[in-house]
XYZ file of C-alpha atoms in Angstrom:
147
model
C 93.387 74.835 111.871
C 94.673 74.853 108.272
C 95.836 71.260 108.738
C 92.296 70.313 109.772
C 90.603 72.174 106.904
C 89.452 70.281 103.827
C 87.829 71.914 100.793
C 86.080 69.733 98.265
C 83.193 69.529 95.846
C 80.270 68.430 97.958
C 76.496 68.166 98.164
C 73.735 70.743 98.230
C 72.716 69.270 101.596
C 76.035 70.351 103.106
C 75.698 73.773 101.448
C 72.294 74.149 103.109
C 73.673 72.968 106.450
C 76.082 75.909 106.416
C 73.481 78.292 104.977
C 71.165 77.634 107.935
C 73.855 78.974 110.303
C 74.400 82.358 108.592
C 72.590 85.079 110.561
C 72.909 87.755 107.838
C 70.854 85.697 105.390
C 67.628 85.693 107.391
C 65.579 82.896 105.870
C 67.989 80.263 104.535
C 67.566 78.883 101.037
C 65.677 75.637 100.596
C 66.761 72.606 98.574
C 64.011 73.308 96.015
C 65.318 76.876 95.509
C 68.808 75.606 94.765
C 67.719 72.715 92.581
C 65.450 74.941 90.486
C 68.206 77.498 89.871
C 70.848 74.850 89.172
C 68.771 72.500 87.020
C 70.727 71.434 83.942
C 73.609 73.808 84.770
C 77.234 72.855 85.156
C 77.790 73.670 88.826
C 80.386 73.564 91.561
C 79.242 73.228 95.191
C 82.456 73.718 97.180
C 82.319 73.092 100.915
C 85.016 73.680 103.533
C 85.099 71.161 106.363
C 86.787 71.464 109.745
C 87.240 68.054 111.360
C 84.544 66.707 109.050
C 81.986 69.423 109.889
C 80.812 71.715 107.033
C 81.709 75.292 108.031
C 81.690 77.264 104.775
C 80.644 77.016 101.155
C 80.881 78.638 97.737
C 78.266 77.657 95.169
C 78.285 78.636 91.517
C 77.226 77.561 88.067
C 77.919 78.173 84.393
C 76.048 81.109 82.871
C 77.338 80.001 79.481
C 80.396 78.189 78.139
C 82.659 81.184 78.891
C 81.343 82.648 82.147
C 80.905 81.071 85.564
C 78.594 82.755 88.095
C 79.678 82.552 91.718
C 76.169 82.667 93.141
C 76.300 82.059 96.898
C 78.869 81.699 99.613
C 79.239 81.996 103.358
C 81.366 81.122 106.361
C 79.833 80.239 109.739
C 80.525 83.207 112.083
C 82.770 81.248 114.488
C 85.160 80.470 111.600
C 85.410 83.911 109.976
C 88.678 85.812 109.678
C 90.746 82.676 109.071
C 91.117 82.862 105.294
C 88.461 80.241 104.547
C 86.466 82.420 102.133
C 89.710 83.265 100.324
C 90.639 79.567 100.101
C 87.211 78.778 98.632
C 87.539 81.650 96.150
C 90.962 80.444 94.976
C 89.770 76.849 94.664
C 86.750 78.005 92.630
C 88.975 80.087 90.336
C 91.349 77.151 89.760
C 88.419 74.853 88.923
C 86.946 77.429 86.536
C 90.250 77.827 84.697
C 90.676 74.043 84.457
C 87.124 73.768 83.069
C 87.875 76.369 80.380
C 85.891 79.344 81.657
C 87.326 82.737 80.708
C 85.547 84.803 83.390
C 83.847 84.631 86.766
C 81.036 86.967 87.782
C 79.718 87.562 91.278
C 77.207 89.919 92.885
C 77.479 91.360 96.358
C 76.123 94.288 98.340
C 77.694 97.158 100.250
C 76.611 95.529 103.515
C 79.072 92.680 102.835
C 82.204 94.837 102.984
C 84.614 91.999 103.712
C 83.420 90.158 100.601
C 83.725 93.261 98.443
C 87.239 93.939 99.738
C 88.275 90.341 99.079
C 86.928 90.451 95.533
C 88.723 93.700 94.707
C 91.983 92.439 96.227
C 91.762 89.365 93.946
C 91.386 91.345 90.697
C 87.602 91.338 90.426
C 86.407 94.550 88.798
C 83.130 96.313 89.453
C 81.159 96.207 86.205
C 77.757 97.469 87.343
C 75.920 98.888 90.320
C 72.195 98.768 91.054
C 71.153 101.716 93.189
C 69.024 101.440 96.313
C 67.689 104.050 98.728
C 69.491 102.159 101.497
C 73.220 102.346 100.647
C 73.867 99.028 102.424
C 71.605 97.312 99.887
C 73.278 98.667 96.744
C 74.000 95.627 94.542
C 77.453 95.403 93.005
C 78.320 93.076 90.113
C 81.991 92.156 89.737
C 83.843 90.245 87.044
C 87.282 88.646 86.862
C 88.928 87.579 83.635
C 90.771 84.282 83.963
C 93.943 83.111 82.302
């Protein structure tokens, strides 16, 4: 499959195509939601394609000239466990370094254990936690220094 996998900067339409197939997200984001949040921001919409079909994405934008925020990301369930999220993460990090960012921030929740484990294994550090009565919904902010 790795030979048939292509990761590239893409369109918000392809991001939304993947987003619509993620059962954990409930109601998928809409184009207006993304465009409003990303208006006037330096952004990177990375999409992974398998045989030309969008199967995963990682979307982020500049918080300021030093910090990039990795906002959203997902892999279609049929393609999970194949290293695609890791490949997207590494591609995003390389782009951020090349663009001169000194840090990447990302938020996740306890319910996304695989994501949290991946972040920690790639030198992201927990910098804050927002409590919730439901432990699965505890929000965790992580940060990685680049360079």
